[in-house]
Every structure is written in C-alpha cells, then in structure tokens.
C-alpha cells in the first residue's frame, strides 16, 4: 500500500495525552466523586438499572505504583456513522493494553456490533495499528448500525467474549450505541458474567454531550472540514457575485454542526432547527425569511449569498414533523401492503388517502421529488433518512417561485441564481485534526484505565478541552446519568438524551447577536484548511462551540 506524504507525516505524530495519563500506567487509579442521578425519570431508570444506576463520577488520578498483573483481553467495536479520530481511540486503547502487559490482547469486532453477534474478529497487532495512527475512517475494523438490544443478543455477546477470553468490551458510538452499551453493562453485571462494558462518545453530530462530556469526537474535524469548504464557496460567491449557494450540512437531528460552521464562516443565513421549532415556524415562514434577505441584498446590488441548512431541519418544522410521524407510523403498520405498491404514484395515492387532512394537504403541496424522498426506506429505528431528503433543493424551489411572483409584481428587480450543495460524508473520514487526534487517543487510553479499575457502564471522559492538553483531565461518566425515558417503537425506553442546540447557550446567543449583520453585509470569514503542523494557535484550537461553552 502506498501512502500520501501527509499520511506518512501523520503516522509519526505523537498524540498529546492529559498530564495525568502521561506517567506510569501502573500508578493510575480512580477517585470517586459525587453519586449521580438520571436527567429525568430517575426512579424508573434506577429500577431498570439496579446494578449500575447511581454510580459516582470518576476522576483518573495518580496513586501508588501497583505490581503488573496478568495479561487481559479486551474487545473493541466501532458503531454507527464514521467520525474522524475513531482509529486513534483504538490506537490509544491498544497502546495502553500493551503497556499494561505485553501479552494482553486487543480484539476488534468486524463491521460493527454485528461482528460480536457473528463472532467476526481480528486481533490487533502493532503492524496493523501502526498503519492507522492519526488517520480518518473506521476501516481498521469497519463499523455498522446493528443494534444490540435484546437478551438473546446479550447472551450471544457473552458467549463470544468467553470464546476469546475477553473480559471487557469498549463500544465506540453515539447516543444510541452508548445507550445499548449501558443496557449491556447492566445485563452483564446482573448475570455476573464478569465482563465489563465501557463507552466512548463518538459522533460528528455533536449531540452526545453534557456538563461532563464536553464534546463527542469527530465534531471538531468535521465542522472544520465543512467550514473550509463553506469559506471557499463564500470567497467564490464574493468574487463572481452571481450565485446564492444553499448548503445543507449533516447532523441527523441537532443543528450543532450548522451553528458551529456559521460561527466559523459568517454566512448570510444559517437556519437553526431548534429555534424554528421553538418559534413554531412553518415552511412558508422560513422561505419568506430567506426571500426577504435575498431581496434586501439585491437592493444593495448583492445578488449572491450563502445559506446554511441543517440536515435535520425538516423534522423540526411542526407541520412536517407531524407529517413525517404519520408516514413513519403508516409505513411501520402496513409494511407488507406498502411493498405491494409498485409505482410512486400508487404509493403517494395510498399515503394521501391514509394521512390526516392537514398532513395530506402538506404532503400534496410538496414537490414530487421531496414526496418520493419521504417515502424512501426507513433507517433501523423506523425513521426517515433525513440525509437523503434534499431540503436545500426544496428551499431553492420554494424561494424561486416566491421570487418569480415578486418579479411579476415588479417588487424584485435583481437576479436569483441558486446553487445547491450537501456536505456530510466529505467530513466524516477526514484526517483528524490535532484536537481530535489528541482527544481520541486520550479517550481510548483512558478507557483502558477505567477497565483496569474494574468499572462498567461508564463513558470514557476527557475534560477541560477548551484549554491546551496540559490542562486536560480524565475520568468516567456513568451512562445512566445521561438517561431519560423516551418513546421508541411505541414503547417507553431508557435512552441517553440527545443534546440539542441550547437556545440560551453562548454559541447560539453569539450567533444571534451577529446574524443580522452577517445577513446583509458580506462579512465572510475564511478559516482555510485544517493545519496539522505549525503554531498552536493555527493547529490546536478547538471549535467555537467548545470555546464559547467553556466561558459560561
Ligand atoms: P452517528 O450518529 O452514528 O454518529 O451518525 C451520524 C450521521 O453522520 C448523521 O449526521 C447522518 O444523518 C447519518 O449519520 C447518515 O447515516 P449513513 O452513514 O447511514 O448514511
């Protein structure tokens, strides 16, 4: 295999660990902090997690040196969408495992959680791991979206672990995967299997966070990658002065990516789904607000601009949310009948007939392509796959017809020439920024410390990330403290609560204060490409979201 010069240079990068993790591994111990409680419905959650609920917060600290014990075997699995830095979590874990005892083993489960169920494994060695240090992607062992959620699966997991003599599993995943990791940890503890489970917070979406978990890994690199591209488009728009660019940005539900990219690039418009939901804005109102900015800029002779659209928008617009919920339910309840409908026309007719009056009206008013996308295959949770809905094109279509009306009425004299883009997959496997390389390596290394100290049901945690790594600390957050009860597939389930954009938080308030100025002026900000080598103020700065949240 041949490697690019940058990749070769990155292989030699030594990720920075928090001071506490830099010394002898045998000296590390954990200090218990306050006992924890769930975010809401604590009583129900404590009944569902009798063995692991209420565990204390944990801080990794230096203690007295212990004798090296016998070798251990640990399993690791990557779960869900790719996020930059996943390989470094594995590298950090691997280095700690080997440092602890050279005969200890790290066994990767291939292709995500299904690798555990199907007993597909790969023992990781120096030769393998060294080819993936500081690289993007999850290809070292692959990932998948199979959910581990029932007892039959948990028993298979235990059997497969016993087969390989694995005493701990590290699950690297988002909110759903970490929820499942917590359920598995509880089951293993109740059944006294002796197998522990530790989670690692992953997702470019940035929605797996709380007071203790400051950021999920991958968010830093992904938002910097998109911001570079947005900045480049802004400069192109400002040079040619002829296009309005509508850019949809990934993020299944929350708008953290869109907000962070707005803070990094100062676009004319950035829609924040959480605000739209709070204001109960309709699709027409959103389009009106976009058109009004297009008209104002046009009056100043600026027939160009940048609109950022969060991927999850459609599900936050109240009338669309109701429509999508109704379609999800219809498709789930009539799955066999729906399969017999061969053409889109037949499907649309059947859906329209079965929707409520209001939703049928909303559905019929949508362009054909959007109707088709709303009826496409569901994800494993039975939800519509928002990344496949072309919201940016929907907004362009609606804005274009609104502007055509204004033109006919003589109220718009400019030109509206739109372009559309979707940035998602472009950022998920980028070379991890120094931040993600350091953060992920530390998360993986620290996950081993939690395992070595016999903990289970915890998420590896690195804190003080707004500051340089010299100030980072390490510890563990009990997964149950991040939970509340939510409806899943018609039943109330304990799940880790997704962190949406906080409309009273510093990142949103900073954006809100600036957005009117950014709307009219071409006040663009060009972050440029991620830099890996050079001064710390260029290479090691965290996201605006992390910096602003740390000042609260
Ligand atoms: P995770 O929550 O698993 O990290 O995945 C996030 C994400 O990248 C979303 O932003 C996006 O909507 C989704 O995955 C796309 O999924 P897929 O890779 O299956 O197309």
XYZ file of C-alpha atoms and ligand atoms in Angstrom:
572
model
C 0.000 0.000 0.000
C 1.311 3.447 -0.908
C 0.712 6.422 1.363
C 0.417 10.134 0.611
C 3.170 12.373 2.026
C 0.722 13.848 4.545
C -0.373 10.411 5.662
C 3.265 9.364 6.162
C 3.903 12.513 8.174
C 0.787 11.915 10.277
C 1.871 8.354 11.140
C 4.709 9.906 13.130
C 2.525 12.423 15.022
C 2.541 11.668 18.763
C -0.894 12.485 20.181
C -0.761 14.576 23.342
C -2.170 12.974 26.494
C -3.552 14.831 29.526
C -0.796 15.143 32.176
C -2.371 12.509 34.420
C -2.148 9.862 31.689
C 1.471 10.586 30.822
C 3.108 8.723 33.716
C 3.251 5.068 34.601
C 0.035 3.229 33.829
C 0.547 1.081 36.901
C 0.339 4.149 39.119
C -3.046 5.256 37.820
C -6.107 4.862 39.934
C -9.598 6.333 40.073
C -11.123 8.736 42.587
C -14.859 8.579 43.207
C -16.776 11.827 43.036
C -20.417 12.531 43.775
C -23.096 9.895 43.197
C -25.129 10.544 40.065
C -28.799 10.522 39.061
C -30.533 10.343 35.680
C -31.505 13.504 33.777
C -35.192 12.732 34.381
C -37.441 9.837 35.466
C -34.685 8.705 37.865
C -36.949 6.281 39.720
C -37.910 4.351 36.604
C -34.314 4.295 35.376
C -32.973 3.115 38.747
C -35.472 0.229 38.637
C -34.335 -0.701 35.140
C -30.621 -0.460 36.066
C -30.477 -1.875 39.616
C -26.831 -2.963 39.262
C -25.314 0.118 37.652
C -27.586 3.087 38.478
C -26.362 5.943 40.664
C -22.647 5.174 40.213
C -20.296 8.044 41.117
C -18.444 10.309 38.734
C -14.877 9.139 38.362
C -11.626 11.045 38.061
C -8.454 9.332 36.889
C -5.657 10.263 39.291
C -2.148 9.198 40.125
C -1.861 6.754 43.024
C 0.842 4.448 44.276
C 2.508 2.015 41.946
C 0.916 -1.425 41.654
C 2.513 -4.676 40.522
C 1.769 -5.630 36.927
C -0.959 -8.271 36.862
C -1.646 -10.995 34.325
C -2.466 -10.245 30.679
C -6.055 -9.427 29.736
C -8.059 -9.453 26.509
C -10.301 -6.575 25.519
C -12.779 -6.375 22.643
C -13.447 -3.172 20.730
C -16.262 -2.246 18.369
C -16.987 0.807 16.210
C -20.693 1.574 15.976
C -22.661 3.879 13.659
C -21.518 6.619 11.291
C -17.819 7.294 10.780
C -16.257 10.168 12.738
C -12.651 11.400 12.438
C -10.481 10.057 15.240
C -12.005 6.590 15.654
C -8.696 4.986 14.703
C -6.914 6.975 17.389
C -9.332 5.727 20.064
C -8.263 2.232 19.058
C -4.565 3.244 18.982
C -4.793 4.787 22.478
C -6.561 1.706 23.798
C -4.070 -0.610 22.086
C -1.039 1.241 23.456
C -2.449 1.174 26.991
C -3.351 -2.536 26.718
C 0.179 -3.409 25.584
C 1.835 -1.076 28.077
C -0.118 -2.775 30.864
C 1.109 -6.207 29.801
C 2.812 -7.049 26.522
C 0.823 -10.290 26.242
C -2.529 -8.549 26.674
C -4.734 -8.580 23.588
C -6.991 -6.110 21.817
C -9.535 -7.848 19.632
C -11.536 -5.871 17.109
C -15.078 -6.946 16.219
C -15.510 -6.534 12.484
C -18.255 -4.493 10.805
C -19.782 -3.004 13.959
C -21.903 -4.680 16.652
C -22.888 -7.464 14.221
C -19.228 -8.554 14.436
C -19.830 -9.553 18.058
C -23.024 -11.461 17.236
C -21.409 -13.215 14.270
C -18.073 -13.760 16.021
C -16.121 -11.920 13.324
C -12.908 -10.747 14.907
C -9.405 -9.500 14.185
C -6.654 -9.449 16.766
C -4.955 -6.065 16.514
C -1.186 -6.067 16.311
C 1.486 -3.370 16.095
C 1.741 -3.858 12.344
C -1.983 -3.327 11.860
C -2.399 -0.460 14.327
C 0.635 1.480 13.049
C -0.989 1.740 9.607
C -3.929 3.639 11.103
C -2.374 6.117 13.549
C -3.862 9.631 13.147
C -5.853 8.617 10.075
C -9.525 9.218 9.342
C -12.066 6.482 8.747
C -13.222 3.383 10.571
C -11.728 0.923 8.094
C -9.351 -0.680 10.583
C -12.207 -2.953 11.710
C -15.228 -1.396 9.970
C -18.470 -0.137 11.509
C -22.171 -0.922 11.327
C -25.561 0.078 12.660
C -26.808 -3.246 14.088
C -28.440 -2.570 17.444
C -27.606 -4.719 20.471
C -30.877 -4.503 22.325
C -32.310 -7.818 23.438
C -31.327 -10.517 25.909
C -30.818 -13.150 23.244
C -28.197 -10.894 21.626
C -26.628 -10.113 25.025
C -26.221 -13.833 25.739
C -24.520 -14.329 22.371
C -22.205 -11.403 23.190
C -21.256 -13.048 26.490
C -20.636 -16.407 24.770
C -18.463 -14.812 22.075
C -16.485 -12.896 24.711
C -15.906 -16.121 26.677
C -14.724 -17.809 23.491
C -11.976 -15.205 23.145
C -11.379 -14.813 26.872
C -12.499 -11.183 26.576
C -13.207 -9.561 29.946
C -14.232 -6.093 28.675
C -15.797 -4.555 25.588
C -15.218 -0.960 24.508
C -18.114 0.380 22.433
C -17.262 3.464 20.395
C -20.555 5.040 19.371
C -23.188 7.775 19.529
C -26.140 8.196 21.890
C -27.970 5.056 20.744
C -24.859 2.864 20.839
C -23.890 4.175 24.268
C -27.460 3.550 25.471
C -27.138 -0.038 24.269
C -23.675 -0.262 25.874
C -25.233 0.770 29.204
C -28.009 -1.827 28.878
C -25.407 -4.475 28.038
C -23.238 -3.438 31.021
C -26.268 -3.758 33.312
C -27.187 -7.175 31.917
C -23.625 -8.478 32.221
C -23.385 -7.241 35.809
C -26.756 -8.683 36.814
C -25.825 -12.050 35.299
C -22.394 -11.883 36.949
C -20.627 -12.601 33.655
C -17.511 -10.759 34.832
C -17.483 -8.831 31.521
C -17.418 -5.048 31.718
C -18.551 -2.510 29.102
C -17.075 0.967 28.594
C -18.385 3.520 26.066
C -16.567 6.209 24.082
C -18.516 9.310 22.895
C -18.461 9.426 19.094
C -20.481 11.381 16.530
C -19.775 14.248 14.178
C -23.286 15.493 15.062
C -22.011 16.804 18.420
C -25.228 15.811 20.203
C -23.722 13.345 22.686
C -22.591 15.768 25.352
C -23.492 17.199 28.731
C -21.866 19.018 31.614
C -19.240 16.258 31.891
C -18.788 15.118 28.304
C -17.756 18.357 26.646
C -17.812 17.164 23.054
C -18.229 13.985 21.057
C -15.204 13.146 18.957
C -15.244 13.890 15.242
C -17.239 17.126 15.642
C -14.042 19.189 15.619
C -12.622 17.791 12.372
C -15.943 17.508 10.548
C -17.001 21.108 11.255
C -13.544 22.422 10.341
C -13.663 20.470 7.068
C -17.115 21.815 6.166
C -16.110 25.332 7.244
C -13.100 25.252 4.955
C -15.405 24.356 2.046
C -18.021 26.946 3.029
C -15.314 29.616 3.304
C -14.061 28.691 -0.158
C -17.578 28.960 -1.561
C -18.081 32.308 0.192
C -14.944 33.638 -1.459
C -16.093 32.331 -4.817
C -19.522 33.921 -4.318
C -17.930 37.204 -3.317
C -15.659 37.102 -6.365
C -18.191 36.118 -9.041
C -21.139 37.846 -7.324
C -23.692 35.778 -9.203
C -24.892 32.802 -7.142
C -26.869 32.118 -3.997
C -25.421 28.909 -2.513
C -27.743 26.734 -0.425
C -25.554 24.362 1.607
C -27.085 21.521 3.583
C -24.888 20.278 6.438
C -25.008 16.863 8.055
C -26.356 16.326 11.540
C -29.200 13.811 11.855
C -31.171 15.859 14.337
C -29.445 18.669 16.255
C -28.069 21.762 14.461
C -24.700 21.880 16.271
C -22.765 21.382 13.022
C -24.679 24.150 11.242
C -24.271 26.531 14.185
C -20.539 25.812 14.539
C -19.965 26.284 10.796
C -21.902 29.569 10.947
C -19.663 30.767 13.787
C -16.617 29.774 11.756
C -17.685 31.308 8.423
C -20.295 34.110 8.994
C -22.801 33.152 6.246
C -25.729 35.386 5.255
C -28.240 32.897 6.604
C -27.939 29.854 8.882
C -31.132 28.093 9.886
C -31.144 26.566 13.369
C -33.773 23.836 13.634
C -34.189 24.133 17.409
C -35.106 27.833 17.065
C -37.518 27.100 14.223
C -39.239 24.504 16.371
C -39.426 26.830 19.346
C -40.922 29.615 17.236
C -43.223 27.059 15.576
C -42.268 28.454 12.173
C -43.930 26.978 9.107
C -42.083 26.062 5.927
C -43.645 29.104 4.238
C -42.432 31.414 7.003
C -38.895 30.033 6.719
C -38.928 30.620 2.954
C -40.324 34.146 3.481
C -37.460 34.995 5.827
C -34.889 33.718 3.307
C -36.546 35.634 0.459
C -36.613 38.846 2.461
C -32.800 38.673 2.925
C -32.299 37.835 -0.768
C -34.367 40.941 -1.649
C -32.556 43.233 0.777
C -29.152 42.144 -0.544
C -30.383 42.517 -4.096
C -31.423 46.105 -3.416
C -27.775 46.717 -2.415
C -26.664 45.153 -5.700
C -25.559 41.921 -3.998
C -27.276 39.156 -5.953
C -25.348 36.433 -4.171
C -25.114 34.864 -0.774
C -24.728 31.792 1.407
C -27.485 29.862 3.202
C -26.623 27.059 5.647
C -29.339 24.454 6.142
C -29.114 21.807 8.893
C -29.824 18.277 7.724
C -32.419 17.664 10.436
C -34.438 20.824 9.644
C -37.409 19.098 8.083
C -38.242 17.188 11.285
C -38.256 20.378 13.372
C -40.810 22.229 11.252
C -44.008 21.461 13.193
C -46.275 20.618 10.195
C -43.512 18.491 8.604
C -42.806 16.691 11.883
C -46.462 15.668 12.134
C -46.451 14.573 8.502
C -43.238 12.514 8.924
C -44.542 10.904 12.150
C -47.753 9.918 10.374
C -45.858 8.469 7.401
C -43.446 6.562 9.727
C -46.410 5.038 11.578
C -48.274 4.160 8.366
C -45.182 2.540 6.858
C -44.438 0.606 10.064
C -48.019 -0.628 10.477
C -48.644 -1.505 6.832
C -45.205 -2.613 5.782
C -46.433 -5.619 3.770
C -49.187 -3.743 1.991
C -46.827 -0.889 1.126
C -44.437 -3.347 -0.528
C -47.207 -4.389 -2.938
C -47.492 -0.832 -4.295
C -45.173 -0.823 -7.282
C -45.124 2.726 -8.538
C -44.558 6.005 -6.742
C -47.978 7.193 -7.956
C -49.679 4.225 -6.257
C -47.696 4.776 -3.070
C -48.439 8.506 -2.975
C -52.158 7.881 -3.557
C -52.299 5.332 -0.726
C -50.362 7.559 1.669
C -52.518 10.573 0.842
C -55.698 8.584 1.465
C -54.492 7.465 4.896
C -52.943 10.682 6.188
C -54.875 13.152 8.352
C -56.475 16.026 6.417
C -53.776 18.545 7.405
C -50.880 16.211 6.648
C -52.399 15.185 3.346
C -52.538 18.881 2.395
C -48.873 19.387 3.415
C -47.802 16.232 1.548
C -49.646 17.249 -1.637
C -48.131 20.715 -1.588
C -44.567 19.307 -1.642
C -42.678 18.894 -4.899
C -42.665 15.412 -6.408
C -39.010 14.667 -5.591
C -39.477 15.510 -1.896
C -42.622 13.327 -1.724
C -40.568 10.451 -3.161
C -37.749 11.013 -0.647
C -40.234 10.994 2.242
C -41.411 7.535 1.169
C -37.931 6.004 0.835
C -36.677 3.125 3.031
C -36.542 3.815 6.784
C -33.414 3.515 8.953
C -33.090 0.670 11.526
C -35.102 2.784 14.030
C -38.018 3.148 11.569
C -37.183 6.805 10.911
C -36.970 8.633 7.620
C -33.333 9.022 6.490
C -33.011 12.782 6.627
C -29.643 12.872 4.880
C -31.473 11.665 1.759
C -34.096 14.418 1.812
C -32.952 17.288 -0.355
C -34.147 20.115 1.887
C -31.724 22.531 0.260
C -33.411 21.904 -3.116
C -36.866 22.244 -1.556
C -35.936 25.661 -0.150
C -34.469 26.708 -3.519
C -37.624 25.640 -5.348
C -39.915 27.467 -2.952
C -37.726 30.600 -2.830
C -37.506 30.652 -6.652
C -41.255 30.590 -7.115
C -41.733 33.261 -4.404
C -39.141 35.467 -6.145
C -40.777 34.872 -9.540
C -44.061 36.173 -8.060
C -42.291 39.268 -6.681
C -40.690 39.819 -10.078
C -44.105 39.699 -11.782
C -45.408 42.197 -9.245
C -42.396 44.428 -10.039
C -41.068 44.119 -6.479
C -37.844 42.279 -7.322
C -35.529 43.699 -9.948
C -32.445 41.582 -9.267
C -31.305 38.133 -10.305
C -31.701 34.982 -8.223
C -29.436 32.220 -9.432
C -29.188 29.371 -6.894
C -26.696 26.520 -6.455
C -27.071 23.642 -4.041
C -24.571 21.544 -2.056
C -24.666 18.863 0.622
C -21.652 18.463 2.896
C -21.774 15.346 5.029
C -19.720 12.364 4.000
C -16.901 14.749 2.963
C -16.120 15.400 6.634
C -16.705 12.079 8.342
C -13.397 10.459 7.399
C -11.099 13.474 7.130
C -7.622 13.227 8.680
C -8.402 14.002 12.332
C -7.398 17.498 13.420
C -4.765 17.671 16.169
C -7.632 18.222 18.587
C -9.426 15.025 17.544
C -6.156 13.078 17.256
C -5.205 14.035 20.850
C -8.740 13.790 22.248
C -9.460 10.382 20.729
C -6.120 8.872 21.693
C -6.705 10.098 25.256
C -10.282 8.724 25.309
C -9.042 5.296 24.218
C -6.081 5.268 26.626
C -8.318 6.358 29.497
C -10.961 3.740 28.589
C -8.325 1.163 29.463
C -7.740 2.769 32.866
C -11.483 2.506 33.633
C -11.394 -1.168 32.607
C -8.277 -1.872 34.670
C -10.010 -0.386 37.695
C -12.938 -2.756 37.269
C -15.533 -0.188 36.197
C -18.506 -0.897 33.952
C -21.350 1.172 32.458
C -19.099 4.240 32.196
C -18.275 6.523 29.283
C -14.602 7.484 28.990
C -14.324 11.213 29.636
C -11.647 13.840 28.935
C -12.352 17.336 30.269
C -11.099 20.952 30.085
C -10.868 20.558 26.327
C -11.223 24.315 25.686
C -7.712 24.640 27.092
C -4.450 23.145 25.855
C -3.817 19.453 26.572
C -1.609 20.415 29.579
C -4.878 21.228 31.351
C -6.920 18.220 30.240
C -8.181 15.813 32.879
C -9.522 12.267 32.556
C -12.282 10.246 34.184
C -15.546 8.417 33.657
C -19.204 9.417 33.423
C -21.861 6.821 34.322
C -24.051 6.338 31.240
C -27.216 6.101 33.358
C -26.834 9.714 34.494
C -27.333 10.849 30.884
C -30.619 8.973 30.511
C -34.300 9.768 30.451
C -37.347 7.851 29.267
C -38.404 8.293 25.634
C -40.829 6.589 23.289
C -39.101 4.152 20.900
C -41.116 1.987 18.520
C -44.255 2.781 20.529
C -42.759 1.854 23.949
C -41.145 3.975 26.689
C -37.427 3.135 26.877
C -34.455 4.436 28.882
C -32.209 6.307 26.445
C -29.328 8.775 26.595
C -30.894 12.177 25.953
C -29.727 13.800 22.725
C -28.225 17.222 23.397
C -29.907 19.712 21.065
C -28.700 23.294 20.495
C -29.353 25.255 23.687
C -31.081 28.466 22.642
C -29.860 30.111 25.862
C -26.308 28.850 25.406
C -23.337 31.034 24.470
C -22.798 29.562 20.962
C -26.367 30.296 19.844
C -26.530 33.691 21.577
C -23.242 34.726 19.928
C -24.634 33.734 16.525
C -27.939 35.528 17.226
C -26.134 38.740 18.092
C -24.226 38.727 14.797
C -26.626 37.222 12.292
C -28.389 40.425 11.187
C -25.064 41.995 10.335
C -23.942 38.836 8.510
C -27.261 38.679 6.613
C -26.858 41.962 4.821
C -23.116 42.565 4.689
C -20.767 40.144 3.001
C -18.893 39.706 6.257
C -17.465 36.334 5.329
C -14.765 34.625 7.365
C -12.378 32.215 5.661
C -10.999 29.565 8.042
C -8.967 27.720 5.383
C -7.909 24.089 5.570
C -7.168 22.249 8.803
C -3.456 22.597 9.610
C -1.580 19.758 11.266
C 1.901 21.186 11.650
C 2.710 24.688 12.800
C 1.908 27.141 15.598
C -0.615 26.007 18.223
C -2.929 28.967 17.510
C -3.320 27.654 13.953
C -3.237 23.908 14.583
C -4.619 23.156 18.027
C -7.615 25.461 18.530
C -10.877 23.727 19.472
C -14.231 24.612 17.921
C -16.053 27.865 18.702
C -18.760 25.775 20.381
C -16.280 24.237 22.845
C -14.605 27.597 23.486
C -17.856 29.522 23.988
C -19.451 26.834 26.153
C -16.418 26.851 28.427
C -16.904 30.557 29.187
C -20.437 30.136 30.595
P -23.893 8.697 14.137
O -24.988 9.305 14.953
O -23.932 7.213 14.095
O -22.557 9.215 14.546
O -24.060 9.143 12.606
C -24.252 10.469 12.293
C -24.518 10.700 10.819
O -23.325 11.090 10.161
C -25.595 11.763 10.658
O -25.049 13.040 10.659
C -26.250 11.359 9.357
O -27.602 11.747 9.312
C -26.147 9.862 9.376
O -25.025 9.545 10.163
C -26.004 9.275 7.998
O -26.002 7.892 8.104
P -25.478 6.906 6.992
O -23.993 6.860 7.109
O -26.075 5.608 7.396
O -25.903 7.427 5.672
